[in-house]
């Protein structure tokens, strides 16, 4: 059965997930090779260098918790770290744990084929290499394939074009330029205020108005940091007990928005708004479960937009009418106030979509908006897009693309029937993008590490999701999503941002229950998995 292998594990991707996976595999005494398309580590934080890019999960939480010396020694400077600071943290980790020696950069994995006669995978790269291994771990990221709308004439544009997720490494100077920004998601909301402060003019093309809560970003208070570091491990544990695996020290109010008097409700929303950040969504326990409660929060939000934006027509256009939180809530610094500037204007492209791009601008409803630069803040082919760009063939010639043609099917978001020894980190069917992703990544890496360790100890050669367990899991994920309001908008969680993509709610709400389930599965001898 055993064939010659080049390495025990091939890990695809060198972001937070791939790096911790590599370190963990080494800890088992096994070999691993990481293949990374970029020329260095960092993943998201390598690619997304647009102005204003920063995390919206507080830095003290948006960082690894698996090495106490690391978390004690690293000093974050702000409540929400900037992209350069997060990237230098990831680079520090790579250096500190000597990770780069097992990473092949500037190389893309294009295919992976399972050989049933030897129970091995051959991972093929665009450099023409075929790497034979026992296990493959896809640490390819949920938001790592840019969604570039196929506008007619896109390539005719004579100015500069940028996608926020593929931003150049050198500084981009917008001074004196007329800039069109397409999109109003998190990337746009972070970058628009900074671009507007520099550019001659900014024209924002908005298809759907969005919810953004003020960040109230600030330097970290050394006393607060010391307090957290004095008990960092427990502090992180507490965070992992909350729905989104962060903010555990400021939990969701355990009461319905409808159950409290209006003045109390208003005070709670005000307090959450003043504190800032994603915790606004946890003001009450039913904002994502009950439409009426959601409207109460959305009305409060719209009143804030009306307070900030001086032009009432503009405030109206910028006020979302969708379910709050149905698309990922954004966290901003001066986003709405930026529309009070005289050099910023908004074009509504919901009823009249962008018609085409010309050499000199963007055409909407027959009018051309002239531009020197176009910024595509149009998001990602999320969660499945990057995986589906690799030709993965499992047992009996089964291709993952075919298996997922109507939407992703997984067991626990960690594995897929027909694809033995192939693991996904933060795969569809797991909480992933609904959480502090570092927490989700660590939970997955540790689960995968433990199962590989256990198999190696017992001399087992394959693990594969059982078909019935997978079917039941997919049903469970759909049922949980069905209890929420998440299905009520055109979000990337549903694949709705990419034309032709199947509409299936991909992540699973609720980190703590999920984590318990994964632990129970492992404790029961990997229930729902077939080990051979
Ligand atoms: P990634 O960081 O995406 O890394 C995947 C790597 O795999 C990439 O480097 C890619 O080049 C490589 N790769 C993919 N396919 C191949 C292939 N075929 N061959 C070779 N290499 C390949 N999450 C939060 O929880 N909080 C936040 O505040 C937050 N902010 C974000 C801000 C931005 C701008 C974006 C885009 C995302 C943000 N996220 C945030 C989500 C973020 O993606 C995760 O937190 C985390 O960084 C993901 O790490 P990862 O290692 O799983 O994936
Ligand atoms: O992408 P998005 P993003 N014509 O998909 C519009 C994380 N992140 O890069 O809403 C016109 O959210 C699209 O319109 P609509 C975070 O998880 C975090 O901003 O589909 N417009 C939307 O407005 C986030 O959710 C941070 O109608 C088109 C925008 O483009 C995820 O990454 C920062 C269009 C895309 O928004 C993705 O965020 C950045 C078209 N054809 C990212 N196609 C933090 O703050 C798309 N759009 C931590």
XYZ file of C-alpha atoms and ligand atoms in Angstrom:
633
model
C 0.000 0.000 0.000
C 2.669 2.465 1.033
C 4.242 4.418 -1.771
C 7.249 6.680 -1.636
C 6.137 10.110 -0.528
C 7.898 13.447 -0.889
C 6.439 14.840 2.311
C 3.768 13.829 4.816
C 1.567 16.870 4.367
C 1.141 19.487 1.647
C -0.437 22.686 2.917
C -1.777 25.137 0.356
C -1.483 28.760 1.493
C 0.788 30.667 3.884
C -1.662 32.939 5.678
C -2.605 32.596 9.354
C -4.022 29.107 8.672
C -1.166 27.635 6.631
C 1.527 28.917 8.978
C -0.038 27.491 12.113
C -0.743 24.218 10.280
C 2.906 23.949 9.291
C 4.071 24.594 12.848
C 1.582 22.016 14.154
C 2.591 19.305 11.681
C 6.208 19.808 12.645
C 5.175 19.389 16.276
C 3.931 15.879 15.403
C 7.380 15.014 14.096
C 6.085 14.898 10.516
C 7.228 16.795 7.423
C 5.208 19.378 5.593
C 5.568 21.614 2.584
C 3.607 24.775 2.121
C 2.905 26.043 -1.381
C 2.048 29.756 -1.621
C 1.186 31.816 -4.682
C 2.519 35.077 -3.186
C 6.198 35.850 -2.738
C 5.906 35.928 1.049
C 3.690 34.986 3.993
C 0.584 36.851 5.168
C -2.327 35.750 2.954
C -5.090 38.360 3.295
C -2.610 40.810 4.809
C -0.140 40.282 1.992
C -2.712 40.954 -0.733
C -5.029 43.643 0.714
C -2.765 46.697 0.918
C -5.372 49.310 0.030
C -5.452 52.569 2.014
C -7.172 52.111 5.355
C -6.987 48.310 5.422
C -7.099 47.077 8.988
C -8.831 44.405 11.048
C -12.229 44.962 12.630
C -11.777 42.345 15.315
C -9.693 43.995 18.045
C -5.953 43.352 17.648
C -5.609 41.751 21.071
C -8.022 39.080 19.820
C -7.096 39.088 16.119
C -3.802 37.313 16.785
C -2.573 33.813 17.587
C -3.197 32.439 21.066
C -1.208 29.217 20.733
C 2.143 30.454 21.959
C 2.189 32.253 25.258
C 5.616 33.845 24.782
C 4.520 35.187 21.417
C 1.309 36.719 22.732
C 3.058 38.140 25.774
C 5.905 39.708 23.811
C 4.083 41.095 20.782
C 2.917 44.696 21.265
C -0.105 45.835 19.270
C -0.310 49.594 19.038
C -3.974 50.241 18.204
C -7.363 48.832 19.055
C -7.649 47.757 15.389
C -4.279 47.058 13.779
C -3.433 48.326 10.319
C -2.582 45.989 7.447
C 1.173 46.796 7.675
C 1.181 46.034 11.402
C -0.665 42.727 10.951
C 1.654 41.799 8.087
C 4.735 42.528 10.180
C 3.236 40.345 12.945
C 2.790 37.440 10.502
C 6.324 37.964 9.203
C 7.594 37.949 12.783
C 5.821 34.633 13.418
C 7.347 33.125 10.267
C 10.783 34.261 11.430
C 10.377 33.292 15.062
C 9.260 29.721 14.281
C 11.568 29.339 11.279
C 8.623 28.619 8.983
C 9.864 29.939 5.639
C 12.293 27.052 5.068
C 9.334 24.746 4.317
C 7.434 27.212 2.145
C 7.693 27.385 -1.630
C 6.654 30.887 -2.696
C 5.493 32.267 -6.035
C 4.002 28.890 -6.839
C 0.368 28.034 -7.314
C -1.245 24.659 -6.729
C -3.274 23.863 -9.833
C -4.408 20.288 -9.179
C -4.494 17.541 -6.612
C -5.206 13.879 -7.406
C -5.848 10.999 -5.049
C -4.341 7.622 -5.899
C -6.469 4.868 -4.374
C -3.842 2.186 -4.870
C -1.346 3.941 -2.615
C -3.615 6.204 -0.552
C -1.522 9.205 -1.525
C -2.204 12.570 -3.087
C -0.176 14.120 -5.870
C -0.289 17.890 -5.646
C 0.607 19.610 -8.932
C 1.938 23.128 -9.155
C 2.187 25.662 -11.941
C 5.958 25.189 -11.772
C 5.411 21.683 -13.147
C 6.159 19.896 -9.887
C 4.116 16.942 -8.615
C 4.423 16.453 -4.855
C 3.341 13.123 -3.459
C 2.046 13.184 0.111
C -0.328 11.498 2.562
C -2.399 14.523 3.534
C -3.452 17.731 1.844
C -4.613 20.725 3.864
C -6.324 23.545 2.001
C -5.405 26.703 3.915
C -6.424 28.695 0.875
C -8.521 31.342 2.644
C -12.211 32.261 2.451
C -11.587 35.675 0.885
C -8.636 35.120 -1.410
C -9.988 35.145 -4.966
C -10.858 38.631 -6.156
C -14.316 39.106 -7.684
C -13.742 41.276 -10.725
C -17.083 42.039 -12.443
C -16.918 41.402 -16.125
C -18.024 44.908 -17.187
C -18.085 45.459 -20.926
C -15.026 47.456 -21.986
C -13.178 46.887 -18.704
C -9.864 46.403 -20.485
C -10.357 49.550 -22.590
C -9.875 51.826 -19.589
C -6.821 53.997 -20.218
C -6.273 55.018 -16.583
C -5.144 52.931 -13.643
C -7.342 50.074 -12.324
C -6.997 48.534 -8.891
C -8.776 45.720 -7.044
C -8.590 46.182 -3.265
C -7.667 42.512 -2.843
C -4.745 42.711 -5.286
C -3.333 46.070 -4.299
C 0.161 47.079 -5.528
C 3.051 46.935 -3.076
C 4.229 50.427 -3.873
C 2.369 53.507 -2.575
C -0.463 54.584 -4.837
C -0.730 58.360 -5.022
C -4.250 59.622 -5.720
C -3.486 63.316 -5.467
C -4.931 65.351 -8.300
C -6.813 62.314 -9.656
C -10.481 61.684 -10.381
C -11.244 58.320 -8.806
C -14.272 56.069 -9.290
C -14.753 53.506 -6.509
C -17.061 50.594 -7.338
C -18.617 48.929 -4.288
C -19.596 49.840 -0.738
C -18.486 46.760 1.237
C -15.896 46.729 4.033
C -12.954 47.340 1.686
C -14.642 50.363 0.098
C -15.817 51.737 3.426
C -12.274 51.577 4.825
C -10.573 53.047 1.760
C -12.988 55.754 0.572
C -12.246 58.265 3.393
C -8.500 58.015 2.786
C -8.738 58.180 -0.985
C -11.113 61.157 -0.715
C -8.643 63.008 1.512
C -6.048 62.775 -1.243
C -7.858 62.700 -4.581
C -9.259 65.530 -6.638
C -12.636 63.815 -6.702
C -14.159 60.498 -5.685
C -17.290 59.059 -7.270
C -18.664 56.084 -5.368
C -20.815 53.618 -7.318
C -23.180 52.044 -4.809
C -25.342 49.032 -5.630
C -26.488 48.356 -2.054
C -26.204 50.785 0.840
C -24.366 49.228 3.743
C -24.263 49.186 7.518
C -21.049 50.527 9.062
C -20.521 51.055 12.773
C -17.862 53.539 13.922
C -14.582 51.903 14.928
C -13.576 54.558 17.456
C -10.091 53.286 16.805
C -7.450 54.503 19.249
C -4.040 53.651 20.637
C -4.191 50.729 23.056
C -4.153 51.643 26.703
C -1.065 49.993 28.296
C -2.991 49.315 31.495
C -5.754 47.519 29.626
C -3.179 45.513 27.678
C -1.371 44.524 30.880
C -4.646 43.414 32.395
C -5.423 41.212 29.385
C -1.909 39.792 29.259
C -1.998 38.903 32.943
C -4.632 36.305 32.097
C -4.428 36.110 28.311
C -5.186 32.397 28.010
C -8.422 32.582 29.997
C -9.362 35.842 28.366
C -9.146 34.157 24.936
C -11.008 31.105 26.222
C -13.849 33.350 27.317
C -13.912 34.934 23.878
C -14.241 31.503 22.295
C -17.410 30.910 24.302
C -19.177 33.700 22.442
C -21.108 33.241 19.190
C -18.481 34.914 17.026
C -15.464 33.790 19.089
C -14.535 37.294 20.165
C -15.771 40.018 22.443
C -16.468 37.477 25.175
C -15.675 40.051 27.829
C -18.487 42.242 26.431
C -21.160 39.645 25.758
C -24.353 39.871 23.778
C -27.301 41.136 25.806
C -29.429 38.131 26.618
C -32.741 39.814 25.916
C -34.883 40.535 22.859
C -34.845 44.072 21.468
C -38.640 43.982 21.690
C -38.675 42.979 25.339
C -37.273 46.217 26.723
C -38.910 49.672 26.916
C -38.092 52.072 24.071
C -35.885 54.356 26.177
C -33.843 51.426 27.480
C -33.469 50.049 23.961
C -32.342 53.424 22.682
C -29.815 53.705 25.515
C -28.435 50.254 24.718
C -28.031 51.067 21.025
C -26.397 54.401 21.934
C -23.980 52.681 24.296
C -23.014 50.090 21.669
C -22.631 52.822 19.035
C -20.443 54.866 21.343
C -18.280 51.847 22.164
C -18.031 51.080 18.436
C -17.264 48.018 16.348
C -19.000 44.765 15.559
C -20.377 44.386 19.078
C -23.264 46.579 17.914
C -24.777 43.436 16.390
C -24.853 41.927 19.871
C -26.916 44.711 21.385
C -29.789 42.238 21.793
C -30.027 38.478 21.432
C -32.450 38.339 18.522
C -31.256 40.887 15.965
C -30.412 38.097 13.515
C -33.426 36.004 14.468
C -36.394 38.345 14.509
C -37.208 40.738 11.722
C -39.011 43.237 13.965
C -36.067 43.410 16.357
C -33.768 43.821 13.399
C -35.836 46.751 12.122
C -35.488 48.447 15.516
C -31.689 48.262 15.217
C -31.783 49.280 11.548
C -33.977 52.303 12.360
C -31.490 53.399 15.007
C -28.681 53.001 12.483
C -30.529 55.040 9.839
C -31.116 57.814 12.377
C -27.338 57.981 12.891
C -26.678 58.253 9.149
C -29.222 61.077 9.002
C -27.379 62.844 11.842
C -23.973 62.528 10.169
C -24.735 63.177 6.498
C -25.699 66.817 5.960
C -27.573 66.393 2.663
C -30.806 64.591 3.521
C -31.247 63.083 0.016
C -27.768 61.685 0.205
C -28.376 60.382 3.737
C -31.455 58.621 2.420
C -29.472 56.996 -0.413
C -26.760 55.895 2.019
C -29.272 54.346 4.405
C -29.554 50.596 3.959
C -33.034 49.136 3.705
C -31.777 45.557 4.016
C -31.545 43.390 7.130
C -28.809 44.654 9.466
C -26.086 42.003 9.710
C -27.399 39.953 6.798
C -24.354 41.113 4.861
C -21.292 41.410 7.053
C -21.495 44.617 9.101
C -18.649 47.028 8.318
C -16.616 49.013 10.799
C -15.633 52.480 9.684
C -13.673 55.601 10.444
C -15.409 58.669 9.018
C -17.123 56.789 6.200
C -20.465 58.608 6.286
C -18.879 61.959 7.193
C -16.763 61.669 4.032
C -19.921 62.306 1.985
C -20.031 65.833 3.458
C -16.897 66.638 1.493
C -17.442 68.592 -1.684
C -15.171 66.282 -3.694
C -17.204 63.119 -2.967
C -20.337 62.052 -4.799
C -22.528 58.981 -4.879
C -24.001 57.250 -7.920
C -26.773 54.755 -7.291
C -26.213 51.738 -9.542
C -28.938 49.523 -8.095
C -31.725 50.281 -10.560
C -29.384 51.293 -13.354
C -26.319 49.021 -13.231
C -22.933 50.011 -14.580
C -23.329 49.732 -18.351
C -19.728 49.642 -19.409
C -16.262 50.998 -18.922
C -14.779 53.248 -21.558
C -11.218 54.485 -22.074
C -12.068 57.523 -19.971
C -14.592 56.460 -17.359
C -17.616 54.488 -16.244
C -21.020 54.680 -17.924
C -24.221 54.514 -15.864
C -27.685 55.256 -17.286
C -26.102 56.675 -20.409
C -23.915 59.182 -18.537
C -20.152 58.838 -18.425
C -18.388 59.485 -15.118
C -14.869 60.427 -16.129
C -12.045 58.863 -14.186
C -8.268 58.708 -14.010
C -8.436 55.703 -11.700
C -10.980 52.966 -11.009
C -10.905 51.149 -7.687
C -12.767 47.848 -7.793
C -13.830 47.236 -4.187
C -16.010 44.441 -5.510
C -15.094 41.696 -3.055
C -14.308 38.047 -3.462
C -15.552 34.758 -4.843
C -15.822 33.787 -1.209
C -15.400 30.523 0.647
C -15.475 28.129 -2.319
C -13.954 30.248 -5.125
C -10.298 29.626 -4.316
C -10.808 25.914 -3.692
C -12.735 25.543 -6.946
C -9.842 27.082 -8.871
C -7.822 23.931 -8.058
C -8.657 20.726 -9.997
C -9.185 18.321 -7.123
C -9.894 14.696 -7.962
C -10.739 12.186 -5.254
C -11.835 8.559 -5.289
C -13.183 7.052 -8.539
C -12.168 10.110 -10.505
C -14.699 12.261 -8.622
C -13.983 15.950 -9.126
C -14.694 18.398 -6.298
C -16.044 20.874 -8.846
C -18.700 18.335 -9.864
C -19.460 17.354 -6.303
C -19.982 21.002 -5.351
C -21.755 22.067 -8.533
C -24.982 22.849 -6.636
C -23.148 24.257 -3.603
C -20.492 23.008 -1.187
C -21.029 19.709 0.683
C -18.804 19.010 3.682
C -18.779 17.257 7.011
C -18.080 19.817 9.755
C -16.552 22.090 7.101
C -13.417 20.001 7.578
C -13.654 17.216 5.008
C -15.606 15.899 2.042
C -16.846 12.382 1.260
C -14.863 10.938 -1.654
C -11.763 12.981 -0.799
C -9.808 11.040 1.829
C -7.042 12.774 3.784
C -8.004 16.156 2.370
C -8.803 18.790 4.997
C -10.270 22.254 4.659
C -9.458 25.038 7.115
C -12.474 27.254 7.781
C -14.316 25.428 5.035
C -17.989 25.970 4.131
C -20.202 24.366 6.745
C -18.083 25.714 9.620
C -18.470 29.064 11.462
C -15.402 30.566 9.727
C -16.329 33.990 8.333
C -18.987 34.580 11.001
C -16.273 34.584 13.667
C -12.925 35.998 14.661
C -11.223 33.946 11.997
C -8.030 33.422 13.931
C -10.027 31.575 16.580
C -11.718 29.432 13.919
C -8.399 28.777 12.210
C -6.755 27.677 15.459
C -9.666 25.388 16.302
C -9.488 23.730 12.871
C -5.709 23.434 12.778
C -5.677 21.800 16.207
C -8.460 19.380 15.261
C -6.639 18.392 12.057
C -3.320 18.122 13.904
C -4.877 15.807 16.482
C -6.473 13.514 13.945
C -3.300 13.248 11.858
C -1.355 12.563 15.065
C -3.821 9.895 16.161
C -3.806 8.207 12.733
C -0.034 8.194 12.627
C 0.127 6.628 16.071
C -2.394 3.934 15.157
C -0.946 3.286 11.713
C -4.192 4.274 9.978
C -3.761 5.382 6.398
C -6.976 7.206 5.485
C -9.760 9.264 6.982
C -12.811 10.231 4.979
C -16.120 11.852 5.777
C -18.963 9.352 5.797
C -21.655 10.134 3.208
C -24.575 10.007 5.652
C -22.752 12.125 8.223
C -21.994 14.662 5.521
C -25.612 14.749 4.322
C -26.870 15.211 7.884
C -24.327 17.978 8.478
C -25.342 19.882 5.358
C -28.964 19.587 6.478
C -28.004 20.835 9.938
C -26.174 23.876 8.535
C -29.163 24.726 6.344
C -31.541 24.272 9.270
C -29.515 26.570 11.537
C -29.207 29.197 8.797
C -32.964 28.854 8.241
C -33.603 29.950 11.831
C -31.778 33.218 11.176
C -32.312 36.187 8.875
C -29.133 35.413 6.903
C -31.001 34.058 3.883
C -32.797 37.374 3.336
C -30.262 39.310 1.280
C -27.826 38.999 -1.614
C -24.653 38.458 0.366
C -21.374 36.774 -0.435
C -22.202 34.354 2.414
C -24.786 33.022 -0.059
C -22.589 33.315 -3.140
C -24.987 35.963 -4.463
C -22.213 38.403 -5.434
C -20.807 36.137 -8.155
C -22.974 35.650 -11.243
C -23.905 31.992 -11.740
C -22.706 30.822 -8.327
C -25.172 28.507 -6.534
C -27.046 30.322 -3.766
C -26.379 28.370 -0.598
C -25.672 29.852 2.812
C -22.115 28.619 3.348
C -20.971 29.336 6.921
C -22.546 27.939 10.107
C -23.714 30.442 12.733
C -22.623 29.687 16.311
C -18.982 29.010 17.186
C -19.311 27.509 20.709
C -21.816 24.778 19.763
C -19.761 23.940 16.718
C -16.567 23.634 18.736
C -18.293 21.310 21.213
C -19.557 19.197 18.317
C -16.048 18.871 16.838
C -14.663 17.873 20.251
C -17.429 15.298 20.730
C -16.799 13.840 17.280
C -13.110 13.414 18.114
C -13.814 11.996 21.587
C -16.157 9.417 20.059
C -13.317 8.071 17.899
C -14.027 10.419 14.997
C -17.707 9.719 14.654
C -18.974 10.259 11.122
C -15.553 9.672 9.620
C -14.350 6.428 8.071
C -10.842 5.562 9.232
C -8.921 2.797 7.477
P -5.629 33.783 3.638
O -5.050 34.798 4.511
O -6.565 34.213 2.583
O -4.413 32.994 2.981
C -4.616 32.060 1.957
C -3.349 31.992 1.141
O -3.463 30.901 0.237
C -3.113 33.225 0.301
O -1.854 33.768 0.595
C -3.172 32.729 -1.137
O -2.236 33.365 -1.966
C -2.848 31.261 -0.961
N -3.422 30.423 -2.012
C -4.736 30.298 -2.348
N -4.876 29.408 -3.356
C -3.640 28.963 -3.646
C -3.153 28.038 -4.586
N -3.959 27.371 -5.409
N -1.820 27.822 -4.623
C -0.971 28.474 -3.777
N -1.395 29.370 -2.864
C -2.711 29.604 -2.797
N -11.176 38.229 9.583
C -11.381 38.489 10.898
O -11.698 37.575 11.658
N -11.218 39.743 11.385
C -10.863 40.780 10.605
O -10.745 41.898 11.101
C -10.656 40.547 9.211
N -10.306 41.534 8.378
C -10.174 41.272 7.040
C -9.839 42.313 6.198
C -9.735 42.099 4.843
C -9.335 43.206 3.943
C -10.026 40.823 4.309
C -9.977 40.561 2.829
C -10.336 39.772 5.155
C -10.390 39.988 6.533
N -10.675 38.952 7.405
C -10.842 39.219 8.747
C -10.740 37.578 6.944
C -9.291 37.033 6.734
O -9.263 36.499 5.461
C -8.950 36.007 7.819
O -9.043 36.624 9.082
C -7.571 35.364 7.748
O -6.551 36.279 7.464
C -7.564 34.224 6.750
O -6.358 33.519 6.856
P -6.154 32.202 5.975
O -4.764 31.778 6.202
O -7.247 31.256 6.232
O -6.376 32.677 4.471
O -16.328 42.930 -0.538
P -17.942 42.904 -0.408
P -15.267 43.598 0.424
N -21.650 46.344 -9.755
O -18.377 41.707 -1.179
C -20.254 45.700 -4.921
C -13.746 41.102 4.789
N -13.158 42.429 4.941
O -13.921 43.367 -0.175
O -23.634 44.679 -2.020
C -21.706 47.178 -8.711
O -18.378 43.012 0.978
C -21.135 45.019 -3.910
O -22.472 45.424 -4.082
P -23.672 44.505 -3.498
C -15.146 41.105 5.363
O -15.468 39.813 5.767
C -13.040 42.944 6.177
O -15.647 44.944 0.757
O -23.337 43.084 -3.894
N -21.284 46.873 -7.487
C -20.499 45.499 -2.615
O -20.921 46.785 -2.294
C -15.935 41.537 4.172
O -17.311 41.287 4.260
C -12.551 44.206 6.343
O -24.874 45.025 -4.118
C -20.785 45.650 -7.309
C -19.021 45.536 -2.972
O -18.939 45.598 -4.394
C -15.253 40.758 3.077
O -13.872 40.812 3.411
C -12.183 44.959 5.257
C -20.671 44.721 -8.357
C -18.283 44.302 -2.511
O -18.372 44.223 -1.144
C -15.467 41.305 1.689
O -15.384 42.725 1.732
C -12.302 44.409 4.005
C -21.152 45.105 -9.616
N -21.112 44.259 -10.649
C -12.802 43.136 3.862
N -20.117 43.589 -7.855
C -12.464 44.793 7.686
O -12.892 45.902 7.930
C -19.892 43.811 -6.549
N -20.292 45.051 -6.227
C -11.874 44.011 8.718
